[in-house]
XYZ file of C-alpha atoms in Angstrom:
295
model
C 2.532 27.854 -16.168
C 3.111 24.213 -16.758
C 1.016 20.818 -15.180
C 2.217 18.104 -14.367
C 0.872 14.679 -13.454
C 1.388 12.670 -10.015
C 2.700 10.282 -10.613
C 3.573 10.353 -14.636
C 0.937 8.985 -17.037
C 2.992 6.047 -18.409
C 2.774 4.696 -14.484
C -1.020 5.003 -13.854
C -1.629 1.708 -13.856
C 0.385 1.206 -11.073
C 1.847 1.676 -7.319
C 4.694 3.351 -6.820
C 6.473 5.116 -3.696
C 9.711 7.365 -3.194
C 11.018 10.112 -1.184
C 12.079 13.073 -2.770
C 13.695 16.511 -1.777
C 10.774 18.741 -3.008
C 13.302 21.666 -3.833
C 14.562 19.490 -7.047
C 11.271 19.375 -8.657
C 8.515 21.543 -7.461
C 7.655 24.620 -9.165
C 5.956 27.256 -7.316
C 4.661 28.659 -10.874
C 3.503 25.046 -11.925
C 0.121 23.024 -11.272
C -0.053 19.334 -10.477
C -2.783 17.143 -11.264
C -3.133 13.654 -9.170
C -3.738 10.679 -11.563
C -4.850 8.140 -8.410
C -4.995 8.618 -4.960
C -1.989 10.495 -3.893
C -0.485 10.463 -0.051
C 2.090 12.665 0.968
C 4.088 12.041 4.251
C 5.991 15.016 5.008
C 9.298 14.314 6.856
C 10.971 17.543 7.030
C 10.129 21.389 5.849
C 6.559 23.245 5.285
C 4.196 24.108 2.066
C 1.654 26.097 1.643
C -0.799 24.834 -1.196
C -4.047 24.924 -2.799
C -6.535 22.364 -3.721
C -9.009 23.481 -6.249
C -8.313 26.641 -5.098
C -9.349 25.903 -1.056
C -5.805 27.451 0.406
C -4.475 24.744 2.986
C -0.604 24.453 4.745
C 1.247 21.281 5.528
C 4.396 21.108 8.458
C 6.755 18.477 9.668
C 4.756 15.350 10.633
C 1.481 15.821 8.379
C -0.236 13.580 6.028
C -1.955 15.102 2.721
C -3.719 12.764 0.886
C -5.247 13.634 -2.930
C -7.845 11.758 -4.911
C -8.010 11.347 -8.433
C -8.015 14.254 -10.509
C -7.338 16.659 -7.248
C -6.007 20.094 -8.790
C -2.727 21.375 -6.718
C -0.311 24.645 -6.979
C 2.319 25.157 -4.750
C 2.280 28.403 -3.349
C 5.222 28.446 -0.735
C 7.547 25.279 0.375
C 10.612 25.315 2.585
C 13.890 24.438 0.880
C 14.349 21.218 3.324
C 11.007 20.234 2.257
C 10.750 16.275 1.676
C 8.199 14.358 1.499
C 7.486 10.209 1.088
C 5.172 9.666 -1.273
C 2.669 6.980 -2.432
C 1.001 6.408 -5.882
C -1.928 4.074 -6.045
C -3.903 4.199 -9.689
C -7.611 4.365 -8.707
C -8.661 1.137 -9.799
C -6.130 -0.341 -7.080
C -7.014 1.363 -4.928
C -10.735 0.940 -5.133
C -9.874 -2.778 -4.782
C -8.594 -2.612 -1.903
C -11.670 -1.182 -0.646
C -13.885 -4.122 1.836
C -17.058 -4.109 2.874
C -18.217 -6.688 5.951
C -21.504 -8.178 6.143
C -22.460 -5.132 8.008
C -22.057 -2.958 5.291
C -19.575 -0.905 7.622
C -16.756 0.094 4.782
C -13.519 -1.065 6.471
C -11.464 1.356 4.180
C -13.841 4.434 3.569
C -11.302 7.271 3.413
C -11.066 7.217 0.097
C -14.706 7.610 -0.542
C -15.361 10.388 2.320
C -12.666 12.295 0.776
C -14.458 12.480 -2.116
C -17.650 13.426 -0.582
C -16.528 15.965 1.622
C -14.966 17.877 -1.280
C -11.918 17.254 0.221
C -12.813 20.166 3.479
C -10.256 19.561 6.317
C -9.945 16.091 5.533
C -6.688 16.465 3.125
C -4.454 16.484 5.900
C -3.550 15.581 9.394
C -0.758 15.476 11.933
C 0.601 12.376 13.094
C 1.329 10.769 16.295
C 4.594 9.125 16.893
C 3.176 5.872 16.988
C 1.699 6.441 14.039
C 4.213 8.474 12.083
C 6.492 5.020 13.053
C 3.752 2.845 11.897
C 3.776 5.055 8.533
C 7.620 5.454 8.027
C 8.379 1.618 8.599
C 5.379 0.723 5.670
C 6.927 3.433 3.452
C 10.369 1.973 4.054
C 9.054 -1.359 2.873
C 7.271 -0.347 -0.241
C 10.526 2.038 -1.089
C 12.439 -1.172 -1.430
C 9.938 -2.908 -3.213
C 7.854 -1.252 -5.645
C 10.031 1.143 -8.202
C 8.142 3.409 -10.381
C 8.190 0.772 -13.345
C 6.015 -2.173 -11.441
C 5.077 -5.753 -12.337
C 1.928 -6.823 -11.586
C 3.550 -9.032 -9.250
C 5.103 -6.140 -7.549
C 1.581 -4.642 -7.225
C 0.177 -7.761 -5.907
C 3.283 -7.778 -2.832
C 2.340 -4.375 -2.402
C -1.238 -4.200 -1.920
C -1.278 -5.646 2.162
C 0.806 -2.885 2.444
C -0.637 -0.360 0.863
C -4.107 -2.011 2.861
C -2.112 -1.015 5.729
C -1.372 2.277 5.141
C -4.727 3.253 4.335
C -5.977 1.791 7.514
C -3.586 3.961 9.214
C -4.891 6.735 7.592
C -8.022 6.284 8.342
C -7.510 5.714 11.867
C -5.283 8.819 12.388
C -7.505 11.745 10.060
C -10.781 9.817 11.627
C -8.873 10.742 15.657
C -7.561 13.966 14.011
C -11.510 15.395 12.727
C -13.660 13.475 15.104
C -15.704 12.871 12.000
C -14.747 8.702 11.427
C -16.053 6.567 14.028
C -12.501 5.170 16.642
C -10.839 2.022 15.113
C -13.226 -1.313 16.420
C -11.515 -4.921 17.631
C -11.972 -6.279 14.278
C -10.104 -3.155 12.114
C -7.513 -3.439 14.889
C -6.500 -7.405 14.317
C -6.507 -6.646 10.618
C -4.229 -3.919 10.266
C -1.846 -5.594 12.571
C -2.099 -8.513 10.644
C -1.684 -6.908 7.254
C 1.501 -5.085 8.802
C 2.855 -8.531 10.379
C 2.007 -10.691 7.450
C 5.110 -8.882 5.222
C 7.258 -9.164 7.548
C 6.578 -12.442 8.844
C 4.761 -14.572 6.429
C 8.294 -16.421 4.972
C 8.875 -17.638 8.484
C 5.283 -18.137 9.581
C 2.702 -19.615 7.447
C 0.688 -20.653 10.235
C -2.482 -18.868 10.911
C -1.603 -19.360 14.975
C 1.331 -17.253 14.803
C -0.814 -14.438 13.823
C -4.107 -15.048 15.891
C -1.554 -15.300 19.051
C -0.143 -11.516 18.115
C -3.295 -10.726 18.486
C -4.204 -12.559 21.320
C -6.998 -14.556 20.262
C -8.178 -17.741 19.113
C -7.020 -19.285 15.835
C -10.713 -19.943 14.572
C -12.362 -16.180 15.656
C -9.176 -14.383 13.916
C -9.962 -16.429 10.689
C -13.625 -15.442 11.122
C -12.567 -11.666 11.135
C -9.944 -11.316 8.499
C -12.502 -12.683 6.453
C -15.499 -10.533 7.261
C -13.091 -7.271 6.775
C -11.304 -8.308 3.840
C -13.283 -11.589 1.811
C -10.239 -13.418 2.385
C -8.803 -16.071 5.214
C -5.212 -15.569 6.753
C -4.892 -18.896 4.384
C -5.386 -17.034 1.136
C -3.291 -14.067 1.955
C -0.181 -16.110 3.297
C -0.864 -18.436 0.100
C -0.945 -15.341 -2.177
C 2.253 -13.344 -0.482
C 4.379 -16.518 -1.340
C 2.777 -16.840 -4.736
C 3.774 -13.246 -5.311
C 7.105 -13.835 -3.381
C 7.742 -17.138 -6.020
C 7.141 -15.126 -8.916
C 9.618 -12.777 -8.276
C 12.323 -15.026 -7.472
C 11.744 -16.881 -10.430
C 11.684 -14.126 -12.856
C 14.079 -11.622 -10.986
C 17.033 -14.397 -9.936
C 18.845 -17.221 -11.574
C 17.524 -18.918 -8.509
C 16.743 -22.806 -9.017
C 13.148 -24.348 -8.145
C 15.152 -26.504 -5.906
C 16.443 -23.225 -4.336
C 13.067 -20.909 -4.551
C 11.376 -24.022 -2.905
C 13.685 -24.464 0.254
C 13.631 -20.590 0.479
C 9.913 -20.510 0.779
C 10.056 -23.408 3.148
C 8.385 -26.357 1.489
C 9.013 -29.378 2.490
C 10.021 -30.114 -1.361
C 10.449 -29.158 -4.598
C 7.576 -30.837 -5.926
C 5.245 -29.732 -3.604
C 5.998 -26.318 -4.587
C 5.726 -26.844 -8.113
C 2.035 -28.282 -7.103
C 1.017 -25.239 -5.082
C 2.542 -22.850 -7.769
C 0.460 -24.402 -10.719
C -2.636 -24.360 -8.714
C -2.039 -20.604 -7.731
C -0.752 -19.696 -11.470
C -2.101 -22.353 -13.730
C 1.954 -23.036 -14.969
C 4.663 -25.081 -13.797
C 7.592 -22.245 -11.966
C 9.778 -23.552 -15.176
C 7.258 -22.442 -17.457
C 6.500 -19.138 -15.752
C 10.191 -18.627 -15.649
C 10.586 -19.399 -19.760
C 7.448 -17.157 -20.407
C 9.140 -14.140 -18.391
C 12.062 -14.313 -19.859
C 10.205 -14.136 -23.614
C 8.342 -11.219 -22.650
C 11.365 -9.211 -21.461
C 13.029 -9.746 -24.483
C 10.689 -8.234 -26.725
């Protein structure tokens, strides 16, 4: 009987999320240990599995979600079992985590899952709203963070990967009863960390995003930064950062270009806001990347 590790070693210092056809790689004889915090979304098909030896089944429609070091054989899966799955190293993961002045944890699921051993919490089904909610964030971080990531691929990730565990947390807390219902505040900023994505290229104003959510420009500012120590400011400033970076080391793009693209009102200005965000001039980051790929 063989282990293996989710995902590989040589990626544990990363995010990374795919959908697979289970049938090509599981092994009903095989263990599989989880290296971070694992989250399975299965699309189509059944298994029947053990964690640490506590027997559990999964159908069409279900979330599983494994911490670190979580110990899993396969005991039965269908043959049109597929899943999407998600990959976040610990250490990622655990900065993600927020906690408001309140000392309410915004993103707790992670830490009741290890308290609870894991009991009941390692799965749930999802609504249709929510399975939506799930399968257009997996779609998103399918296209954008391969199995090999950059930092700055990690960095574009993590709102999303926010995101996701918010949704998590909403639907196992509905699913057990056991996590207090979604408040006002957790509401705005999981909407906003799903808009911001999507939208942030075409609106960098923090009034686009207080309007989706319907309130003023100054109280949404006050809440993103209670739940996650930053204003709508720093994470529309840090999405284009990340978004800079990996035009200019991915593309033969200009700064010219990468500046109208990002919608500054000129090239100079974006080379200001890109040294004060990186502490290099976009030509110099570009010439640096380009050094370390060769070696």
């Amino acid at each position: 009987m063989a282990i293996h590790y989710i995902p590989n070693p040589k990626y544990a210092d990363t995010i990374c999320a795919f959908s697979t056809e289970c049938s090509k790689y599981l092994n009903t004889e095989d263990s599989y240990v989880s290296t971070g915090w694992t989250l399975w979304q299965i699309v189509n098909g059944e298994i029947e599995y053990s964690v640490d030896d506590s027997m559990r089944h999964g159908y069409a429609h279900h979330i599983l979600l494994f911490a670190p070091q979580d110990k899993i054989r396969i005991h039965y899966f269908s043959e049109n079992l597929n899943v999407s799955v998600l990959c976040v190293e610990e250490s990622l993961m655990s900065s993600a985590l927020r906690t408001n002045t309140s000392k309410q944890k915004l993103l707790t699921l992670p830490i009741l899952l290890k308290q609870s051993d894991g009991i009941e919490m390692h799965h749930a089904e999802l609504s249709e709203k929510a399975r939506t909610e799930l399968h257009n964030i997996f779609s998103m971080l399918i296209g954008r963070v391969p199995p090999a990531t950059s930092l700055e691929s990690i960095e574009l990730a993590m709102p999303l990967v926010e995101a996701m565990v918010l949704l998590v947390f909403e639907t196992i807390g509905v699913s057990h009863n056991t996590i207090r219902p979604e408040s006002r505040m957790e509401k705005i900023t999981t909407d906003f960390m799903v808009s911001l994505p999507i939208n942030y290229l075409e609106h960098q104003d923090v009034g686009f995003y207080a309007a989706q959510a319907c309130v003023s420009v100054k109280y949404f500012t006050a809440v993103i930064k209670k739940m996650t120590a930053a204003t709508p400011v720093e994470w529309i400033n840090r999405m284009i950062t990340t978004k800079a970076r990996e035009l200019l080391w991915l593309t033969d793009k200009t700064v010219n270009s990468i500046s109208d693209e990002l919608k500054f009102s000129s090239p100079s200005v974006f080379i200001r806001f890109f040294h004060r965000r990186t502490g290099c001039t976009p030509e110099r980051y570009k010439s640096l990347q380009k050094q370390k790929h060769r070696l």
